[in-house]
Coordinates of C-alpha atoms and ligand atoms in Angstrom, one line a residue:
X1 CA 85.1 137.8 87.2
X2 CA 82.9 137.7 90.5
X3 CA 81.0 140.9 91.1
X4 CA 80.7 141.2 94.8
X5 CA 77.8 143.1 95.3
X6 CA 75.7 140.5 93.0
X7 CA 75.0 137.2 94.9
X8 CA 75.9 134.3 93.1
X9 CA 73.0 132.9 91.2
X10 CA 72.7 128.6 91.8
X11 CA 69.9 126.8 89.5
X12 CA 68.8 130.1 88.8
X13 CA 67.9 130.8 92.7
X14 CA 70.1 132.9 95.0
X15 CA 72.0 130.5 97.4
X16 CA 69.6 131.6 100.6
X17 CA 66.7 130.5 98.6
X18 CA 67.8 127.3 97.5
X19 CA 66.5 124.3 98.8
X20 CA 68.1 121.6 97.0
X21 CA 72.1 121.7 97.5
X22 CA 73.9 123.4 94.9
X23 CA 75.5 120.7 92.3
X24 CA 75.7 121.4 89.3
X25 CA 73.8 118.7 87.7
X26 CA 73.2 117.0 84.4
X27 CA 70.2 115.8 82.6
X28 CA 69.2 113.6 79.6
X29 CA 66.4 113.5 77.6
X30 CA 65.3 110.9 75.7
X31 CA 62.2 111.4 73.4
X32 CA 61.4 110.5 69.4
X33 CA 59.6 113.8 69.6
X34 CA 62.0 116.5 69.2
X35 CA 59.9 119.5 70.0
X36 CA 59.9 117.7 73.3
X37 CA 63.7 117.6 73.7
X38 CA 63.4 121.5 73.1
X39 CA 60.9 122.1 75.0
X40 CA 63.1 120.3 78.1
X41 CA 66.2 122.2 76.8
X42 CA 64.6 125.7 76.8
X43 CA 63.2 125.1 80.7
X44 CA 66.7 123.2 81.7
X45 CA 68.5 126.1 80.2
X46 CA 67.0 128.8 82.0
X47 CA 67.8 126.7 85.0
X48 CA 71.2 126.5 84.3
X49 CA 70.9 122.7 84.2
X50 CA 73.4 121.0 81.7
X51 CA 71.5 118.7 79.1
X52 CA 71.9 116.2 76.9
X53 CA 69.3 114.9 74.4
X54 CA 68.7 112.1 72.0
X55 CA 65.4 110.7 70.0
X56 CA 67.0 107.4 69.2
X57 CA 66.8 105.3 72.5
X58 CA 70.1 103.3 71.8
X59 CA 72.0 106.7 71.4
X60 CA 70.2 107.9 74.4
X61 CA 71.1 105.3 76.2
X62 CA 74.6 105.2 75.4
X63 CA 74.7 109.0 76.6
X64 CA 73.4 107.7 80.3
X65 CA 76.0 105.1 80.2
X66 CA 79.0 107.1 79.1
X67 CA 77.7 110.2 81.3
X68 CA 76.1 109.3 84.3
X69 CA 73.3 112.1 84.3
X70 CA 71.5 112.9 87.6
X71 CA 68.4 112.5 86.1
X72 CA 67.0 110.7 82.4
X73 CA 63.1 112.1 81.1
X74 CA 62.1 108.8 79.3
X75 CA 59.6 108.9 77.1
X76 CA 57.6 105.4 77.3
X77 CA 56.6 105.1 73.4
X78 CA 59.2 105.3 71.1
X79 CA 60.1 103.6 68.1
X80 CA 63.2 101.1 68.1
X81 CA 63.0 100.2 72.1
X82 CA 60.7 100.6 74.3
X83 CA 60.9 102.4 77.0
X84 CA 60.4 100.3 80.0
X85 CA 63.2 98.3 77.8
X86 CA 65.6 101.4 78.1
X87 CA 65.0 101.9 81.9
X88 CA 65.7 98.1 82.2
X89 CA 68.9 98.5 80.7
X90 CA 69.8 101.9 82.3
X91 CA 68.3 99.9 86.2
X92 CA 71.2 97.5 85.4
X93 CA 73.9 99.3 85.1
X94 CA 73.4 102.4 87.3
X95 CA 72.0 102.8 90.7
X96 CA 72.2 106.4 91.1
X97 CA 70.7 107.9 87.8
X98 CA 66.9 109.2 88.6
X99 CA 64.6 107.9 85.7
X100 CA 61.3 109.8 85.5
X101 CA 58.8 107.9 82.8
X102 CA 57.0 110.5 80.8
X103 CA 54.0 109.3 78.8
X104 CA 51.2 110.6 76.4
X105 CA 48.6 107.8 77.8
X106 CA 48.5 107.3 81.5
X107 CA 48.1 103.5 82.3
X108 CA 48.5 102.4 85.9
X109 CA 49.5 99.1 84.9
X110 CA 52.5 100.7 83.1
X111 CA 53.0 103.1 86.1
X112 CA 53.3 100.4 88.4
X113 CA 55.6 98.2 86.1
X114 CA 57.4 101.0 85.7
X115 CA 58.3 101.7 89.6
X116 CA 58.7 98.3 89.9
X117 CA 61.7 98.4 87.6
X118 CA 63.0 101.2 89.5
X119 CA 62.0 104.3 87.7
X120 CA 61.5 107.3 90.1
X121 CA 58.5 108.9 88.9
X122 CA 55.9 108.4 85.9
X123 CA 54.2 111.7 84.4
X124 CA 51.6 112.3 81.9
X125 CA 52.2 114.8 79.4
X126 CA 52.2 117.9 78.9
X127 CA 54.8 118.2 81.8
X128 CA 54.5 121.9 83.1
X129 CA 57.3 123.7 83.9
X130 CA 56.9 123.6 87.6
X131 CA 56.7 119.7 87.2
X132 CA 60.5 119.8 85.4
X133 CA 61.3 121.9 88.0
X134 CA 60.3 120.0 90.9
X135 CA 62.1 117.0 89.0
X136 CA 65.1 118.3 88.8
X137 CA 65.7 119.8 92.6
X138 CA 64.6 115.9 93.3
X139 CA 67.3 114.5 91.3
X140 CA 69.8 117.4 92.6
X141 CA 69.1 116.3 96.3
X142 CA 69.1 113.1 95.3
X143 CA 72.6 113.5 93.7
X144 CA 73.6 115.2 96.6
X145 CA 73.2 112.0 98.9
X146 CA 74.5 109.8 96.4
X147 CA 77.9 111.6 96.6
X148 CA 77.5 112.0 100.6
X149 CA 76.9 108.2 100.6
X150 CA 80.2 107.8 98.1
X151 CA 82.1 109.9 100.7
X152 CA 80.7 107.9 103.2
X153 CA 82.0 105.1 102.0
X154 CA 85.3 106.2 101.4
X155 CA 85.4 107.2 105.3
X156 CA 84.4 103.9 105.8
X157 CA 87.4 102.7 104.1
X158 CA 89.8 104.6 106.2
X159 CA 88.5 103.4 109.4
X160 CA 88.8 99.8 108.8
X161 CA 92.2 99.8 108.1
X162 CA 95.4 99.0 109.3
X163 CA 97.9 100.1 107.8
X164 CA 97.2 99.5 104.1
X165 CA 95.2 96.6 105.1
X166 CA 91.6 96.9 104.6
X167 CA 88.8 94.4 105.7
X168 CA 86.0 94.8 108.4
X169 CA 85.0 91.5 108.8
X170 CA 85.0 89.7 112.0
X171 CA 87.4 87.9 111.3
X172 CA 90.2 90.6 110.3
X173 CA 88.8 92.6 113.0
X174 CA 90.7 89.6 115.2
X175 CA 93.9 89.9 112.9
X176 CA 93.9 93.7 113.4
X177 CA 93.7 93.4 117.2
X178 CA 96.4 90.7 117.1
X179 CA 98.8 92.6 115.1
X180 CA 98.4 95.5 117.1
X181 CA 99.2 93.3 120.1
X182 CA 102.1 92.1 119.1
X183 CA 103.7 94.7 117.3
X184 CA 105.3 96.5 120.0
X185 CA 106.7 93.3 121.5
X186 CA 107.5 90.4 118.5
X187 CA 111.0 89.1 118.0
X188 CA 109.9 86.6 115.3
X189 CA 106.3 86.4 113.8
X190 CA 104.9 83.6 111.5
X191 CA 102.4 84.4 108.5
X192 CA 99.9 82.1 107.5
X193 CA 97.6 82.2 104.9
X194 CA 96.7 81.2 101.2
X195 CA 98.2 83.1 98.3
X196 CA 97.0 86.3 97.6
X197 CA 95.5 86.9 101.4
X198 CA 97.9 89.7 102.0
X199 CA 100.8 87.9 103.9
X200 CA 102.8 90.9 102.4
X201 CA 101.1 93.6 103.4
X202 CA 101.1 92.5 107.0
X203 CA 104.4 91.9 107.3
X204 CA 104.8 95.2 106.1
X205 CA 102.4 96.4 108.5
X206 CA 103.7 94.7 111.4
X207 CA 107.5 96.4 110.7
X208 CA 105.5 99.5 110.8
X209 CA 103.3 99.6 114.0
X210 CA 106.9 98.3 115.6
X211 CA 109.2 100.4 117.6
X212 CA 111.6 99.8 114.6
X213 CA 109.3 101.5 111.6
X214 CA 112.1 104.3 111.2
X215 CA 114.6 101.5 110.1
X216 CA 115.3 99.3 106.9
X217 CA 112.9 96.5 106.4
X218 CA 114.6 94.1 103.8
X219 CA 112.1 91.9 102.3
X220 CA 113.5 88.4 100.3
X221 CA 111.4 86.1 98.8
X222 CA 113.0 82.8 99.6
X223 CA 111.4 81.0 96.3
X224 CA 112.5 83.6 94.0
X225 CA 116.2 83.5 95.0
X226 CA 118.7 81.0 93.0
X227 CA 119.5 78.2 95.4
X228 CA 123.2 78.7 95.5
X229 CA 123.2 82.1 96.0
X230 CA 121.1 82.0 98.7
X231 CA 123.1 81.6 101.7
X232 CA 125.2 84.6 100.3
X233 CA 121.9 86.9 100.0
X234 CA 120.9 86.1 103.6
X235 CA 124.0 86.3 105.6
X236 CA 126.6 87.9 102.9
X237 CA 130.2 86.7 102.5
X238 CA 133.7 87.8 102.2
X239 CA 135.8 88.2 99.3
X240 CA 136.8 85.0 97.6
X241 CA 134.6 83.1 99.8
X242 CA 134.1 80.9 96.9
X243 CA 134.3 81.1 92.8
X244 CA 133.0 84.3 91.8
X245 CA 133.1 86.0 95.3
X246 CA 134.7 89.3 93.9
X247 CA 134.3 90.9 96.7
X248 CA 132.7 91.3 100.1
X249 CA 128.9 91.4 100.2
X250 CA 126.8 92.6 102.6
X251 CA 123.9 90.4 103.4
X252 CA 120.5 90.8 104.4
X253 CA 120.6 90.3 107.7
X254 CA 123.3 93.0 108.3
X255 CA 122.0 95.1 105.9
X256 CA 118.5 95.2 107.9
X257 CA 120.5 95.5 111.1
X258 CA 118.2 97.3 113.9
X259 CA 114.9 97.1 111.6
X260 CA 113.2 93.8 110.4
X261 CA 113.2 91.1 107.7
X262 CA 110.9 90.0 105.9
X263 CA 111.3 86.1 104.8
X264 CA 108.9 85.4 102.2
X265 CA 107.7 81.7 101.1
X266 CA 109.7 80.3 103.9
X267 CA 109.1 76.9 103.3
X268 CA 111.1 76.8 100.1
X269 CA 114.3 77.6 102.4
X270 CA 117.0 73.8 102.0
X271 CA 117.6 72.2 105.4
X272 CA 120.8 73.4 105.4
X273 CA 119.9 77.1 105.0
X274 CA 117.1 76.7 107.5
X275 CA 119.4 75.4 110.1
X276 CA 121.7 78.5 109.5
X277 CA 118.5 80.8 110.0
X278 CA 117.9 78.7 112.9
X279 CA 121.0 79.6 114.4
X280 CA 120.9 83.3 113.5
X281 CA 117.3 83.1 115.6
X282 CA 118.5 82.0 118.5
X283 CA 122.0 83.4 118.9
X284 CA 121.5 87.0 117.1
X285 CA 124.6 86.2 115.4
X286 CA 125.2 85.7 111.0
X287 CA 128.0 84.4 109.7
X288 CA 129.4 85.8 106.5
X289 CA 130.3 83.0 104.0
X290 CA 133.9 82.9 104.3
X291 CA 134.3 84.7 107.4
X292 CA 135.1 82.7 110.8
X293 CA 133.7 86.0 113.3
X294 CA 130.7 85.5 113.9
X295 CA 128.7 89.1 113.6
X296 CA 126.0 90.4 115.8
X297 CA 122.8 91.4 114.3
X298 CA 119.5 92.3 115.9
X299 CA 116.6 92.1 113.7
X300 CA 112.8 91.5 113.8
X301 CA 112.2 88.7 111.6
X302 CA 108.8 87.9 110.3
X303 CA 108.2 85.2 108.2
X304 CA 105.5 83.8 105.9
X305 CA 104.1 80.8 103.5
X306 CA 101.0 79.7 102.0
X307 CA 102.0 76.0 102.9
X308 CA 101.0 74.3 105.5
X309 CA 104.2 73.6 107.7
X310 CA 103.0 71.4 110.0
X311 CA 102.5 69.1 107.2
X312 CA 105.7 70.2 105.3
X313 CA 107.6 69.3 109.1
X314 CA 105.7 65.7 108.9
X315 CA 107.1 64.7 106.2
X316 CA 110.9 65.9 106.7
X317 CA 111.3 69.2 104.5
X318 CA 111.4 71.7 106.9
X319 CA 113.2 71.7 110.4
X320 CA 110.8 71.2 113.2
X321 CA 113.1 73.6 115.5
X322 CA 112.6 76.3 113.2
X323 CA 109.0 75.6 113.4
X324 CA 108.4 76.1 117.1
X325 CA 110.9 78.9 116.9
X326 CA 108.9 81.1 114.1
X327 CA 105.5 79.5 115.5
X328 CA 105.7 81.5 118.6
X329 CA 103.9 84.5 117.1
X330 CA 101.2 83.4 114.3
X331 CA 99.2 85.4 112.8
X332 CA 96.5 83.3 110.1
X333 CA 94.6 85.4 107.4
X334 CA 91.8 83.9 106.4
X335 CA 90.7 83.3 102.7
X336 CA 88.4 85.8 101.0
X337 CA 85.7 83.3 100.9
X338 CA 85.5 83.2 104.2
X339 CA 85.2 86.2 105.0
X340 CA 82.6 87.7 102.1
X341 CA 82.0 91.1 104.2
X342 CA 85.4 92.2 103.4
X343 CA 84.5 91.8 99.5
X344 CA 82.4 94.8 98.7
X345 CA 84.6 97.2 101.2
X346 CA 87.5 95.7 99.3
X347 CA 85.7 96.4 96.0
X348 CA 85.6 99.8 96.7
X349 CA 88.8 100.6 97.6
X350 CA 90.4 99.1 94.6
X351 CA 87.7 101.2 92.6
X352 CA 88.9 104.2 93.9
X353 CA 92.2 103.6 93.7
X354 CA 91.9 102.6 90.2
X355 CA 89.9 105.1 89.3
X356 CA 92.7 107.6 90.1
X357 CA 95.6 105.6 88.4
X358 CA 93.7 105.5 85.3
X359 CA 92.1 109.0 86.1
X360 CA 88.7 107.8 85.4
X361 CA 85.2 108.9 87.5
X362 CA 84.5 105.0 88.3
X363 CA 81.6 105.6 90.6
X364 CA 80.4 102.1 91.6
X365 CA 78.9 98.8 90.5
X366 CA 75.4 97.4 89.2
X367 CA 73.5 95.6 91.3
X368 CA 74.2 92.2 89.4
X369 CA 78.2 92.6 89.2
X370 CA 77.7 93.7 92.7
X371 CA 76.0 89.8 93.0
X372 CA 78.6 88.0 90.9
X373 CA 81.9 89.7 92.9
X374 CA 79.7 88.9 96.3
X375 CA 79.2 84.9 95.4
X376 CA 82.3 84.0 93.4
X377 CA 85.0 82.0 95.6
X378 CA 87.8 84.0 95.1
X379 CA 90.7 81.1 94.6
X380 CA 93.3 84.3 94.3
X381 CA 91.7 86.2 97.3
X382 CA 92.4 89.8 97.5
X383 CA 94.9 89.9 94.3
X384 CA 92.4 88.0 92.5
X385 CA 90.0 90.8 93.2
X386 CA 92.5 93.4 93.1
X387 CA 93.3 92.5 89.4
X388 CA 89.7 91.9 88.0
X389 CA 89.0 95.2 89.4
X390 CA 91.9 96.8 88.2
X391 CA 90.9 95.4 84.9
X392 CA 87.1 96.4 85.1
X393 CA 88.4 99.9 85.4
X394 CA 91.2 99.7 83.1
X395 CA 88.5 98.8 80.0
X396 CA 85.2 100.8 81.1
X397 CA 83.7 103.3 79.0
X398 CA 80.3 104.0 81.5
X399 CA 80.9 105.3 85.0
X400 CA 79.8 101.7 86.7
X401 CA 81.2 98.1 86.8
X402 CA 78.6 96.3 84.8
X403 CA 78.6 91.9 84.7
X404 CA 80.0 92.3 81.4
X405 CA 83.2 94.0 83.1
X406 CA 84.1 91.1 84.8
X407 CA 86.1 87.9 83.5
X408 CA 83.4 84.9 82.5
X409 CA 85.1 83.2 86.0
X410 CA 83.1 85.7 88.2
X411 CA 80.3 86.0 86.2
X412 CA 78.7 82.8 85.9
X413 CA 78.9 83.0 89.8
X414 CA 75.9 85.2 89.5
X415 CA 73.9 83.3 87.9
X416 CA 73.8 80.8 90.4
X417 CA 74.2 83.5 92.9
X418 CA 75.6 82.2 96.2
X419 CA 74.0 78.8 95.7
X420 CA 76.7 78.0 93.1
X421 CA 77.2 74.3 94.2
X422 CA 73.3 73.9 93.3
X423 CA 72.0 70.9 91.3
X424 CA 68.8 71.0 89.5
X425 CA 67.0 69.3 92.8
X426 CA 68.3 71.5 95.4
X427 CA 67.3 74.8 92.9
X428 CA 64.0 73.1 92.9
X429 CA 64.0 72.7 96.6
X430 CA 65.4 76.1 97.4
X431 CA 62.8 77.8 95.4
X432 CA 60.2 75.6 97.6
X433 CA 61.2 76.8 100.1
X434 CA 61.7 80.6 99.6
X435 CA 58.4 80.9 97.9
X436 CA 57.0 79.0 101.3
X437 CA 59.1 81.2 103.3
X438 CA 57.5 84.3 101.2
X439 CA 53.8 83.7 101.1
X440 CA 53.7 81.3 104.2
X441 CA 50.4 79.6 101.8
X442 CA 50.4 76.7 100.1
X443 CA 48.1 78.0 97.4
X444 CA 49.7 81.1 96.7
X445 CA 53.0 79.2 96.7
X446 CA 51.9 77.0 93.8
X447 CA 50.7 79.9 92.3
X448 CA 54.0 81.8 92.3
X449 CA 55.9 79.3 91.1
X450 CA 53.3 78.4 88.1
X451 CA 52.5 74.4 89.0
X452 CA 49.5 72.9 90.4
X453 CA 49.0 72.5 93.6
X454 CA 48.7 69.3 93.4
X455 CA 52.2 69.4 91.6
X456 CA 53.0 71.2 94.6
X457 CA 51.9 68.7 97.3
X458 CA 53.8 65.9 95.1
X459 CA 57.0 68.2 95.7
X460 CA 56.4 68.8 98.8
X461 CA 56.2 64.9 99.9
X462 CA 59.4 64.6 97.5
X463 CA 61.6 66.4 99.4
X464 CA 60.1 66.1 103.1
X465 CA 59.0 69.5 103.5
X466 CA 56.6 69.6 106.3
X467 CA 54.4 72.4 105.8
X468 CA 51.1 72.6 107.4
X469 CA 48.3 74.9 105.6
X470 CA 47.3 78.1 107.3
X471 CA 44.3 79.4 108.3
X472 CA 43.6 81.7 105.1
X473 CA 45.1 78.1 103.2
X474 CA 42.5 76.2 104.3
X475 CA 40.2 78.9 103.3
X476 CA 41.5 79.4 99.8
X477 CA 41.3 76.1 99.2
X478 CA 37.9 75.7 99.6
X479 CA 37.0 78.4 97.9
X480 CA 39.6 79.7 95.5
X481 CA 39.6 79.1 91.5
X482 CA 43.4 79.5 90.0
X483 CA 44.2 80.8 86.4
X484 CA 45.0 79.3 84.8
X485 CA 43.5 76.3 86.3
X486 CA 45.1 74.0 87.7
X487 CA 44.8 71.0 85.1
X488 CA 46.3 73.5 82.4
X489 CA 49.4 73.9 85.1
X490 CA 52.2 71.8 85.1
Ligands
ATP1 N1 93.2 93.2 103.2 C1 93.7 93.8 102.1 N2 93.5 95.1 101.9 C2 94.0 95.8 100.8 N3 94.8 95.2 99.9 C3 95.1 93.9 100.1 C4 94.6 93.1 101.2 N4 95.0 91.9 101.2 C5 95.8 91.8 100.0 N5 95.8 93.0 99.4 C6 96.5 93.3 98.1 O1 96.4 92.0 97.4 C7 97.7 91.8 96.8 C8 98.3 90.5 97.3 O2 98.7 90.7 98.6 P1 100.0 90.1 99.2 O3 101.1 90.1 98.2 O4 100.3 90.7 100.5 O5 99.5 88.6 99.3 P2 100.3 87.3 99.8 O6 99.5 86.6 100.8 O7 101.7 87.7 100.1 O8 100.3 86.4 98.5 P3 101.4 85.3 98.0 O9 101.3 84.1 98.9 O10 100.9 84.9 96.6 O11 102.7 85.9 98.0 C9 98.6 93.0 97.1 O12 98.5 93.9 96.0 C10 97.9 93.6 98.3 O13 98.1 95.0 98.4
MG2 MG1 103.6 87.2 99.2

């Protein structure tokens, strides 16, 4: 349909004179006046900007949540919600929509409250055409490094990973360098780590950075596998090796012959079978149930549990042989919670791939899920997270994870944000000490936190906080009043 002597048109500019990069972007407007909403949709049009408009702010907000504009024109007085209300509400669940506050009676009180919510700009009106203009190559550019950032990130993503093991915290950093240490070399290898850590995925990951990554990797999950069978599974057997032993089975061992094995929840293995593993270890040998040749088989074998061995060898259930034999190679993976850089990273990755197995634009999180996922404990580490974010995006309607998203479990860790083993006197204490730490003035503390200062003092002596007054203290003391005064405070 091109015509190749006409330069494409962009916003209405040719692409030489454009300034702003060329998305095609979409904007909402939200107003109880209509002719307002027109007037926006006449100038937008001719900009070839895609709008949206509603003069019921609950409507209009439900536009910004379902379609993620690059930029909202709010009016600030409107019937049914404020506002100020409706930015608050749009601030929480989006970070990357552009709010621009447009008002028929300038106040700079309301201007400043306004920014301080996060709105980008606050204009009087009559906006002129160049104003909406000027707004809208803003929120284009500003679009523009939003979705650089979002790439970004994504990048991010593929460089700290191994394999299909993500994390970039220190400590993973360590279990990457290990496992690419010992992959070339390993014979047997030892998981460790708490369910839900990713003892699975290393394994995996370990057969794969091996010299034996083009051959079989069998994995067997030693729990799952009905006790008398087990023995059969492993090493196989011959016909009529015992009742039901129709024929000759080929076990695990030989069927992974040359590649690895993956020996999952090791520690639920009987003695006896342990002792057969044992001996497959050190001689390289299985033999088939019902077979008296032994058979040579040469595998990698890496095994894993989230129990603690040593513990499990203490008290008689596992074979300490088979202990120092897997232990020579350990690898530990550390639980989430200790290790809370990995969370966000991790956050992201299952957002993307979420997003594209439900084949939904899932573009991020609000600033307070963002604080509950960060501070909640994580007893299922990364499947924990893996499923709540797989949930998130299974049930969203916006285009970001909002605190109602989540499962009750991870949101009440926001409300007592990382401090969630706080009682009443250490929340006390804690704000003492940040509002110290803040205005580094006794006075102005006490006026933050809206209590006397002699309240303040009391507290002060209460918890053994030794804070001296400063030099612009001492002065304020002498010859500051408070509002309200300090008698009517607390
Ligand atoms: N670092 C990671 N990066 C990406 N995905 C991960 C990571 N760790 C775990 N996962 C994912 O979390 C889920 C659980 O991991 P995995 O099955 O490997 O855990 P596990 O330690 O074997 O748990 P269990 O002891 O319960 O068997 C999997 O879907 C896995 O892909
Ligand atoms: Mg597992």
């Amino acid at each position: 349909m091109g015509n190749s002597t006409e330069p494409e048109k962009i916003g209405g500019q040719e692409p030489g004179k454009c300034s702003a990069p060329p998305e095609q972007i979409l904007v909402v407007g939200i107003d109880d006046d209509a002719t307002i909403l027109e007037f926006y949709k006449s100038v937008l049009g001719s900009l070839g900007v895609r709008y949206e408009s509603s003069e019921e702010p609950a409507r209009g907000l439900e536009l910004v949540e379902t379609l993620d504009p690059a930029l909202v024109l709010l009016d600030l007085n409107m019937e049914g919600m404020d506002g100020l209300e409706v930015l608050e509400h749009i601030r929480a669940r989006n970070i990357q929509t552009q709010v621009v506050m447009i008002t028929g009676n300038y106040s700079i009180e309301t201007a400043v409250e306004a920014i301080r919510q996060g709105a980008t700009d606050y204009v009087c009106k009559p906006v002129s055409i160049e104003k909406l203009r000027g707004l809208v190559e803003q929120a284009r550019l500003a679009a523009h490094h939003f979705q650089r950032a979002e790439s970004l990130e994504k990048e991010l993503i593929q460089v700290f990973a191994l394999e299909a093991i993500i994390g970039h915290s220190p400590r993973m950093l360590e279990v990457f360098d290990l496992l690419q240490r010992i992959a070339p070399h390993f014979r047997t290898a030892l998981i460790l780590g708490e369910t839900g850590t990713g003892k699975e995925l290393v394994a995996r990951a370990l057969h794969n950075l091996s010299p034996r990554k083009a051959q079989r990797l069998a994995v067997c999950n030693c729990a799952a596998m009905v006790e008398s069978l087990v023995e059969s599974q492993l090493f196989g057997h011959r016909k009529g090796a015992f009742t039901g032993a129709l024929e000759d089975r080929v076990g695990l061992f030989e069927w992974a012959n040359g590649g690895t094995i993956f020996l999952d929840e090791i520690a639920d293995l009987t003695p006896a079978t342990q002792s057969k593993l044992l001996r497959v270890l050190e001689n390289r040998e299985v033999h088939k149930l019902g077979s008296p040749q032994p058979q040579h088989v040469d595998v990698l074998v890496v095994a894993a549990t989230s129990r603690d061995l040593s513990q499990e060898v203490k008290s008689g259930k596992f074979r300490p042989d088979l202990w120092y034999r897997l232990n020579m190679v350990q690898v530990e993976l550390p639980p989430l919670r200790d290790r809370r850089d990995d969370i966000l990273l991790l956050c992201r990755h299952f957002l993307d791939k979420f997003g594209e197995e439900y084949a939904k634009e899932v573009r991020g999180f609000s600033p307070r899920a963002q604080n509950a996922l960060q501070a909640y404990t994580w007893p299922g580490n990364v499947r924990e997270l893996e499923n709540v974010i797989g949930r998130a995006c299974m049930l969203l309607r916006g285009k970001f994870i909002d605190l109602d998203d989540l499962p009750d479990s991870v949101k009440e860790s926001a409300l007592s944000g990382s401090d969630s083993t706080l009682t009443m006197q250490d929340a006390e204490k804690v704000a003492l000490l940040r509002t110290l730490g803040v205005t580094k003035n006794r006075v102005l503390a006490a006026r933050m936190l809206g209590i006397s200062r002699a309240k303040l003092y009391r507290l002060l002596e209460k918890y053994g906080i030794d804070s001296e007054a400063s030099a612009d203290e001492k002065q304020e003391e002498s010859d500051s009043f408070t509002f309200p005064p300090d008698e009517h405070l607390p």
